Amino acid sequence: MTNAPQPPHAGDRLVASAPPRPHRPARPGGPPVTVWSRTVSALAYLVKVASRMAALVVILYAVFTVFKANPANVWYQFVESLAAWLSLGLANLFQLADPRWTALVNYGLAAIVWLIIGSALAGLIRRAAP
């Protein structure tokens, strides 16, 4: 009795149809990274981070309002002052029956606008790189 490998059958689905491809680098000999492309990439990154931070502050204020944070707290006052400036004029767009829902909707919309603007602007900046 021998344990020699049997030839694959034509109907056997577990047989690989092609040999595996060898690994190749992602960008062999691609364009060199220049100072300009690094600068543009860093600027796009900074724009994206800044817009996300603005959206985070606005959402944080909405969360503080929904869960009735203490308005006398220093952190609440700091976030409130930043959110008032970062709300893009959307703080009083909708007037709902409950002021907590009003804050959530209006400041949530402002956060979404910040995210959209930041991503779009970062994309436009990246297109400036060669």
XYZ file of N, CA, C and O in Angstrom:
520
model
N 0.842 -1.172 0.000
C 0.000 0.000 0.000
C 0.891 1.239 0.000
O 1.713 1.431 0.876
N 0.680 2.109 -0.959
C 1.501 3.314 -1.070
C 0.646 4.553 -0.859
O -0.549 4.554 -1.128
N 1.287 5.591 -0.373
C 0.596 6.866 -0.163
C 0.990 7.868 -1.239
O 1.184 9.040 -0.973
N 1.123 7.450 -2.443
C 1.488 8.336 -3.542
C 0.311 9.243 -3.865
O -0.848 8.814 -3.826
N 0.588 10.510 -4.180
C -0.515 11.426 -4.509
C -1.209 11.007 -5.797
O -0.567 10.580 -6.746
N -2.487 11.092 -5.778
C -3.292 10.729 -6.934
C -3.412 11.939 -7.855
O -3.458 13.079 -7.395
N -3.475 11.733 -9.153
C -3.658 12.873 -10.067
C -5.043 13.481 -9.860
O -6.000 12.778 -9.557
N -5.136 14.800 -9.980
C -6.446 15.451 -9.773
C -7.432 15.041 -10.851
O -7.068 14.820 -11.992
N -8.662 14.945 -10.446
C -9.725 14.588 -11.372
C -10.280 15.858 -11.991
O -10.259 16.937 -11.388
N -10.797 15.766 -13.165
C -11.308 16.932 -13.878
C -12.515 17.535 -13.165
O -12.711 18.742 -13.167
N -13.307 16.724 -12.507
C -14.500 17.218 -11.842
C -14.255 17.681 -10.423
O -15.165 18.142 -9.743
N -13.024 17.547 -9.936
C -12.702 17.937 -8.561
C -12.593 19.462 -8.470
O -11.761 20.078 -9.116
N -13.416 20.095 -7.646
C -13.442 21.551 -7.555
C -12.350 22.109 -6.649
O -12.127 23.298 -6.615
N -11.680 21.296 -5.899
C -10.658 21.764 -4.985
C -9.295 21.925 -5.644
O -8.356 22.380 -5.016
N -9.180 21.612 -6.907
C -7.916 21.727 -7.621
C -7.780 23.153 -8.130
O -8.691 23.702 -8.751
N -6.640 23.763 -7.868
C -6.406 25.126 -8.332
C -6.242 25.120 -9.841
O -5.568 24.253 -10.407
N -6.848 26.079 -10.500
C -6.773 26.106 -11.953
C -5.520 26.807 -12.450
O -5.111 26.612 -13.573
N -4.909 27.651 -11.632
C -3.707 28.364 -12.052
C -2.729 28.399 -10.888
O -3.142 28.411 -9.724
N -1.452 28.428 -11.184
C -0.478 28.522 -10.088
C -0.566 29.885 -9.417
O -0.990 30.870 -10.042
N -0.203 29.984 -8.155
C -0.280 31.280 -7.476
C 0.698 32.278 -8.087
O 1.772 31.926 -8.555
N 0.282 33.524 -8.101
C 1.120 34.581 -8.664
C 2.171 34.991 -7.648
O 1.896 35.048 -6.454
N 3.347 35.334 -8.113
C 4.382 35.788 -7.177
C 4.057 37.186 -6.662
O 3.366 37.961 -7.316
N 4.561 37.493 -5.479
C 4.338 38.809 -4.887
C 5.126 39.860 -5.655
O 6.260 39.641 -6.042
N 4.519 40.983 -5.863
C 5.225 42.092 -6.493
C 4.966 43.351 -5.699
O 3.908 43.518 -5.090
N 5.899 44.271 -5.684
C 5.726 45.504 -4.915
C 4.562 46.326 -5.448
O 4.201 46.224 -6.616
N 3.996 47.143 -4.579
C 2.825 47.930 -4.947
C 3.149 48.958 -6.028
O 2.418 49.107 -6.983
N 4.242 49.690 -5.882
C 4.601 50.720 -6.854
C 6.083 50.604 -7.208
O 6.891 51.391 -6.748
N 6.443 49.651 -8.039
C 7.856 49.554 -8.379
C 8.265 50.701 -9.290
O 7.702 50.895 -10.357
N 9.209 51.470 -8.850
C 9.727 52.556 -9.678
C 8.702 53.628 -9.962
O 8.726 54.233 -11.019
N 7.783 53.879 -9.026
C 6.771 54.905 -9.217
C 7.385 56.289 -9.190
O 8.599 56.464 -9.041
N 6.567 57.293 -9.354
C 7.111 58.655 -9.353
C 7.726 58.984 -7.993
O 7.211 58.571 -6.956
N 8.807 59.724 -7.999
C 9.456 60.054 -6.726
C 8.593 61.009 -5.906
O 7.839 61.816 -6.455
N 8.697 60.888 -4.612
C 7.952 61.763 -3.710
C 8.714 63.076 -3.608
O 9.876 63.103 -3.216
N 8.046 64.164 -3.972
C 8.693 65.473 -3.953
C 8.269 66.253 -2.722
O 7.331 65.872 -2.011
N 8.948 67.352 -2.484
C 8.602 68.229 -1.365
C 7.197 68.785 -1.576
O 6.414 68.895 -0.634
N 6.857 69.129 -2.818
C 5.536 69.682 -3.109
C 4.434 68.674 -2.797
O 3.421 69.018 -2.189
N 4.621 67.424 -3.199
C 3.580 66.429 -2.947
C 3.434 66.147 -1.455
O 2.326 65.923 -0.967
N 4.549 66.164 -0.726
C 4.458 65.989 0.731
C 3.750 67.166 1.384
O 2.950 66.989 2.300
N 4.031 68.367 0.925
C 3.393 69.563 1.482
C 1.894 69.549 1.221
O 1.096 69.840 2.123
N 1.524 69.225 0.010
C 0.103 69.173 -0.347
C -0.601 68.089 0.465
O -1.709 68.299 0.970
N 0.029 66.953 0.598
C -0.565 65.867 1.370
C -0.719 66.248 2.842
O -1.747 65.962 3.463
N 0.289 66.914 3.399
C 0.210 67.346 4.799
C -0.880 68.399 4.979
O -1.615 68.377 5.975
N -1.012 69.312 4.033
C -2.056 70.338 4.122
C -3.450 69.716 4.044
O -4.348 70.097 4.799
N -3.616 68.752 3.154
C -4.910 68.061 3.058
C -5.227 67.324 4.356
O -6.366 67.334 4.819
N -4.216 66.716 4.938
C -4.404 66.017 6.218
C -4.805 66.998 7.319
O -5.704 66.721 8.111
N -4.151 68.152 7.373
C -4.477 69.148 8.397
C -5.895 69.690 8.224
O -6.605 69.907 9.216
N -6.313 69.901 7.000
C -7.682 70.374 6.750
C -8.686 69.331 7.220
O -9.690 69.655 7.868
N -8.417 68.070 6.925
C -9.332 67.004 7.332
C -9.394 66.883 8.857
O -10.467 66.725 9.439
N -8.247 66.962 9.516
C -8.224 66.868 10.979
C -8.944 68.056 11.609
O -9.719 67.892 12.557
N -8.713 69.258 11.087
C -9.360 70.457 11.633
C -10.879 70.381 11.476
O -11.628 70.733 12.406
N -11.354 69.906 10.332
C -12.805 69.819 10.138
C -13.415 68.746 11.040
O -14.522 68.925 11.550
N -12.688 67.666 11.256
C -13.204 66.634 12.164
C -13.215 67.111 13.609
O -14.111 66.756 14.371
N -12.237 67.899 13.986
C -12.231 68.458 15.343
C -13.399 69.428 15.526
O -14.033 69.449 16.580
N -13.674 70.235 14.519
C -14.812 71.149 14.596
C -16.115 70.370 14.725
O -16.982 70.718 15.535
N -16.252 69.311 13.939
C -17.459 68.477 14.030
C -17.561 67.818 15.402
O -18.653 67.723 15.968
N -16.434 67.411 15.959
C -16.432 66.782 17.281
C -16.896 67.767 18.360
O -17.690 67.412 19.232
N -16.428 69.001 18.294
C -16.830 70.007 19.282
C -18.329 70.279 19.181
O -19.027 70.364 20.204
N -18.834 70.388 17.971
C -20.254 70.671 17.774
C -21.110 69.504 18.281
O -22.118 69.706 18.967
N -20.702 68.289 17.983
C -21.437 67.115 18.470
C -21.346 67.008 19.987
O -22.319 66.646 20.656
N -20.199 67.331 20.538
C -20.037 67.282 21.992
C -20.994 68.255 22.678
O -21.600 67.924 23.696
N -21.159 69.440 22.101
C -22.119 70.385 22.674
C -23.544 69.847 22.577
O -24.340 69.988 23.517
N -23.879 69.211 21.448
C -25.225 68.637 21.307
C -25.448 67.536 22.340
O -26.518 67.460 22.942
N -24.435 66.722 22.587
C -24.552 65.658 23.586
C -24.692 66.257 24.981
O -25.505 65.795 25.793
N -23.904 67.289 25.278
C -24.024 67.977 26.567
C -25.446 68.500 26.759
O -26.003 68.416 27.859
N -26.022 69.055 25.708
C -27.363 69.624 25.816
C -28.420 68.531 25.972
O -29.327 68.663 26.792
N -28.307 67.468 25.219
C -29.296 66.388 25.276
C -29.306 65.733 26.651
O -30.368 65.439 27.202
N -28.131 65.528 27.222
C -28.064 64.868 28.526
C -28.056 65.846 29.700
O -27.753 65.469 30.818
N -28.407 67.103 29.433
C -28.569 68.139 30.458
C -27.328 68.291 31.338
O -27.382 68.150 32.568
N -26.208 68.597 30.712
C -24.982 68.846 31.471
C -25.131 70.137 32.264
O -25.964 71.001 31.951
N -24.330 70.281 33.292
C -24.375 71.448 34.158
C -23.829 72.666 33.412
O -22.646 72.727 33.103
N -24.680 73.693 33.152
C -24.211 74.871 32.421
C -23.186 75.704 33.190
O -22.495 76.529 32.596
N -23.051 75.495 34.480
C -22.071 76.236 35.262
C -20.678 75.614 35.190
O -19.709 76.208 35.642
N -20.575 74.435 34.594
C -19.290 73.751 34.491
C -18.389 74.465 33.491
O -18.843 74.943 32.448
N -17.100 74.491 33.775
C -16.138 75.188 32.920
C -16.028 74.515 31.552
O -15.972 75.191 30.518
N -16.015 73.185 31.527
C -15.912 72.475 30.261
C -17.145 72.717 29.400
O -17.026 72.887 28.184
N -18.299 72.717 30.021
C -19.530 72.988 29.279
C -19.474 74.380 28.660
O -19.808 74.558 27.498
N -19.048 75.360 29.432
C -18.973 76.732 28.930
C -17.960 76.860 27.795
O -18.184 77.579 26.813
N -16.837 76.170 27.929
C -15.817 76.208 26.884
C -16.338 75.590 25.587
O -16.213 76.178 24.511
N -16.952 74.422 25.696
C -17.490 73.746 24.510
C -18.642 74.558 23.921
O -18.769 74.668 22.696
N -19.448 75.170 24.765
C -20.559 75.993 24.283
C -20.056 77.197 23.500
O -20.606 77.540 22.450
N -19.000 77.852 23.991
C -18.467 79.019 23.284
C -17.867 78.621 21.938
O -18.035 79.338 20.947
N -17.182 77.481 21.889
C -16.641 77.018 20.611
C -17.754 76.596 19.657
O -17.706 76.899 18.459
N -18.748 75.893 20.177
C -19.841 75.406 19.333
C -20.659 76.554 18.763
O -21.130 76.468 17.621
N -20.826 77.616 19.523
C -21.567 78.774 19.009
C -20.847 79.376 17.811
O -21.477 79.815 16.840
N -19.528 79.373 17.864
C -18.739 79.922 16.767
C -18.668 78.952 15.577
O -18.644 79.373 14.425
N -18.661 77.657 15.868
C -18.510 76.646 14.824
C -19.833 76.143 14.247
O -19.825 75.265 13.388
N -20.953 76.675 14.695
C -22.250 76.152 14.249
C -22.613 76.562 12.828
O -23.605 76.082 12.289
N -21.834 77.432 12.219
C -22.034 77.858 10.830
C -23.403 78.507 10.601
O -23.965 78.430 9.520
N -23.966 79.113 11.638
C -25.265 79.753 11.517
C -26.431 78.780 11.533
O -27.569 79.172 11.275
N -26.180 77.532 11.832
C -27.240 76.525 11.822
C -27.821 76.266 13.207
O -28.661 75.390 13.363
N -27.404 77.025 14.205
C -27.841 76.779 15.578
C -29.338 77.013 15.769
O -29.955 76.390 16.628
N -29.932 77.878 14.974
C -31.362 78.178 15.118
C -32.134 77.872 13.842
O -33.135 78.511 13.560
N -31.677 76.905 13.088
C -32.332 76.595 11.822
C -33.705 75.966 12.039
O -34.690 76.373 11.428
N -33.785 74.992 12.926
C -35.056 74.338 13.231
C -35.452 74.671 14.662
O -34.623 74.732 15.547
N -36.747 74.878 14.886
C -37.282 75.119 16.229
C -38.275 74.004 16.534
O -39.379 73.990 16.010
N -37.848 73.065 17.360
C -38.698 71.947 17.740
C -39.298 72.203 19.120
O -38.912 73.151 19.810
N -40.243 71.369 19.525
C -40.920 71.555 20.804
C -39.962 71.388 21.983
O -40.028 72.137 22.954
N -39.066 70.430 21.905
C -38.112 70.184 22.981
C -36.776 70.843 22.628
O -36.206 70.569 21.568
N -36.258 71.717 23.485
C -34.988 72.380 23.164
C -33.814 71.415 23.025
O -32.857 71.691 22.309
N -33.899 70.273 23.690
C -32.812 69.298 23.563
C -32.792 68.699 22.168
O -31.727 68.524 21.566
N -33.952 68.393 21.599
C -34.012 67.887 20.230
C -33.595 68.966 19.235
O -32.976 68.673 18.213
N -33.957 70.196 19.535
C -33.558 71.303 18.677
C -32.035 71.399 18.598
O -31.464 71.530 17.512
N -31.382 71.317 19.737
C -29.915 71.378 19.755
C -29.312 70.183 19.034
O -28.351 70.331 18.269
N -29.865 69.013 19.252
C -29.329 67.814 18.609
C -29.445 67.903 17.090
O -28.482 67.613 16.367
N -30.590 68.320 16.601
C -30.794 68.396 15.149
C -29.932 69.494 14.542
O -29.215 69.267 13.551
N -29.967 70.686 15.110
C -29.241 71.809 14.523
C -27.722 71.626 14.592
O -27.016 71.847 13.605
N -27.223 71.234 15.741
C -25.779 71.060 15.863
C -25.306 69.780 15.175
O -24.174 69.714 14.694
N -26.157 68.782 15.104
C -25.816 67.583 14.331
C -25.694 67.899 12.850
O -24.786 67.408 12.165
N -26.583 68.746 12.359
C -26.502 69.181 10.966
C -25.226 69.976 10.721
O -24.558 69.806 9.691
N -24.865 70.833 11.666
C -23.628 71.599 11.533
C -22.412 70.672 11.501
O -21.468 70.890 10.727
N -22.430 69.621 12.301
C -21.318 68.669 12.302
C -21.223 67.943 10.956
O -20.118 67.746 10.432
N -22.354 67.572 10.397
C -22.350 66.911 9.091
C -21.799 67.850 8.025
O -21.009 67.438 7.162
N -22.181 69.103 8.080
C -21.669 70.085 7.117
C -20.156 70.232 7.263
O -19.428 70.297 6.269
N -19.650 70.273 8.492
C -18.209 70.351 8.718
C -17.498 69.153 8.093
O -16.433 69.302 7.468
N -18.046 67.960 8.273
C -17.413 66.763 7.721
C -17.414 66.770 6.194
O -16.420 66.410 5.557
N -18.499 67.204 5.606
C -18.593 67.251 4.141
C -17.631 68.292 3.582
O -16.875 68.029 2.629
N -17.635 69.487 4.169
C -16.758 70.550 3.688
C -15.289 70.152 3.842
O -14.477 70.365 2.942
N -14.934 69.581 4.982
C -13.548 69.186 5.208
C -13.079 68.118 4.243
O -11.968 68.196 3.708
N -13.906 67.118 3.993
C -13.520 66.060 3.057
C -13.414 66.587 1.630
O -12.489 66.230 0.899
N -14.354 67.430 1.240
C -14.310 67.986 -0.116
C -13.090 68.885 -0.306
O -12.400 68.811 -1.334
N -12.810 69.726 0.671
C -11.657 70.618 0.569
C -10.342 69.840 0.574
O -9.424 70.148 -0.198
N -10.249 68.802 1.391
C -9.041 67.969 1.408
C -8.862 67.263 0.067
O -7.731 67.141 -0.432
N -9.947 66.813 -0.536
C -9.854 66.190 -1.857
C -9.383 67.158 -2.920
O -8.585 66.810 -3.790
N -9.888 68.394 -2.872
C -9.443 69.404 -3.837
C -7.969 69.745 -3.642
O -7.232 69.959 -4.613
N -7.537 69.802 -2.401
C -6.132 70.103 -2.136
C -5.253 68.962 -2.646
O -4.186 69.199 -3.226
N -5.678 67.733 -2.447
C -4.879 66.584 -2.920
C -4.729 66.554 -4.421
O -3.750 66.062 -4.956
N -5.719 67.075 -5.129
C -5.642 67.107 -6.589
C -4.577 68.084 -7.081
O -4.169 68.011 -8.242
N -4.126 68.981 -6.217
C -3.091 69.925 -6.610
C -1.724 69.253 -6.709
O -0.824 69.778 -7.342
N -1.582 68.084 -6.080
C -0.298 67.360 -6.135
C -0.164 66.721 -7.510
O -1.127 66.200 -8.065
N 1.046 66.719 -8.061
C 1.250 66.117 -9.382
C 1.162 64.616 -9.357
O 1.323 63.946 -8.419
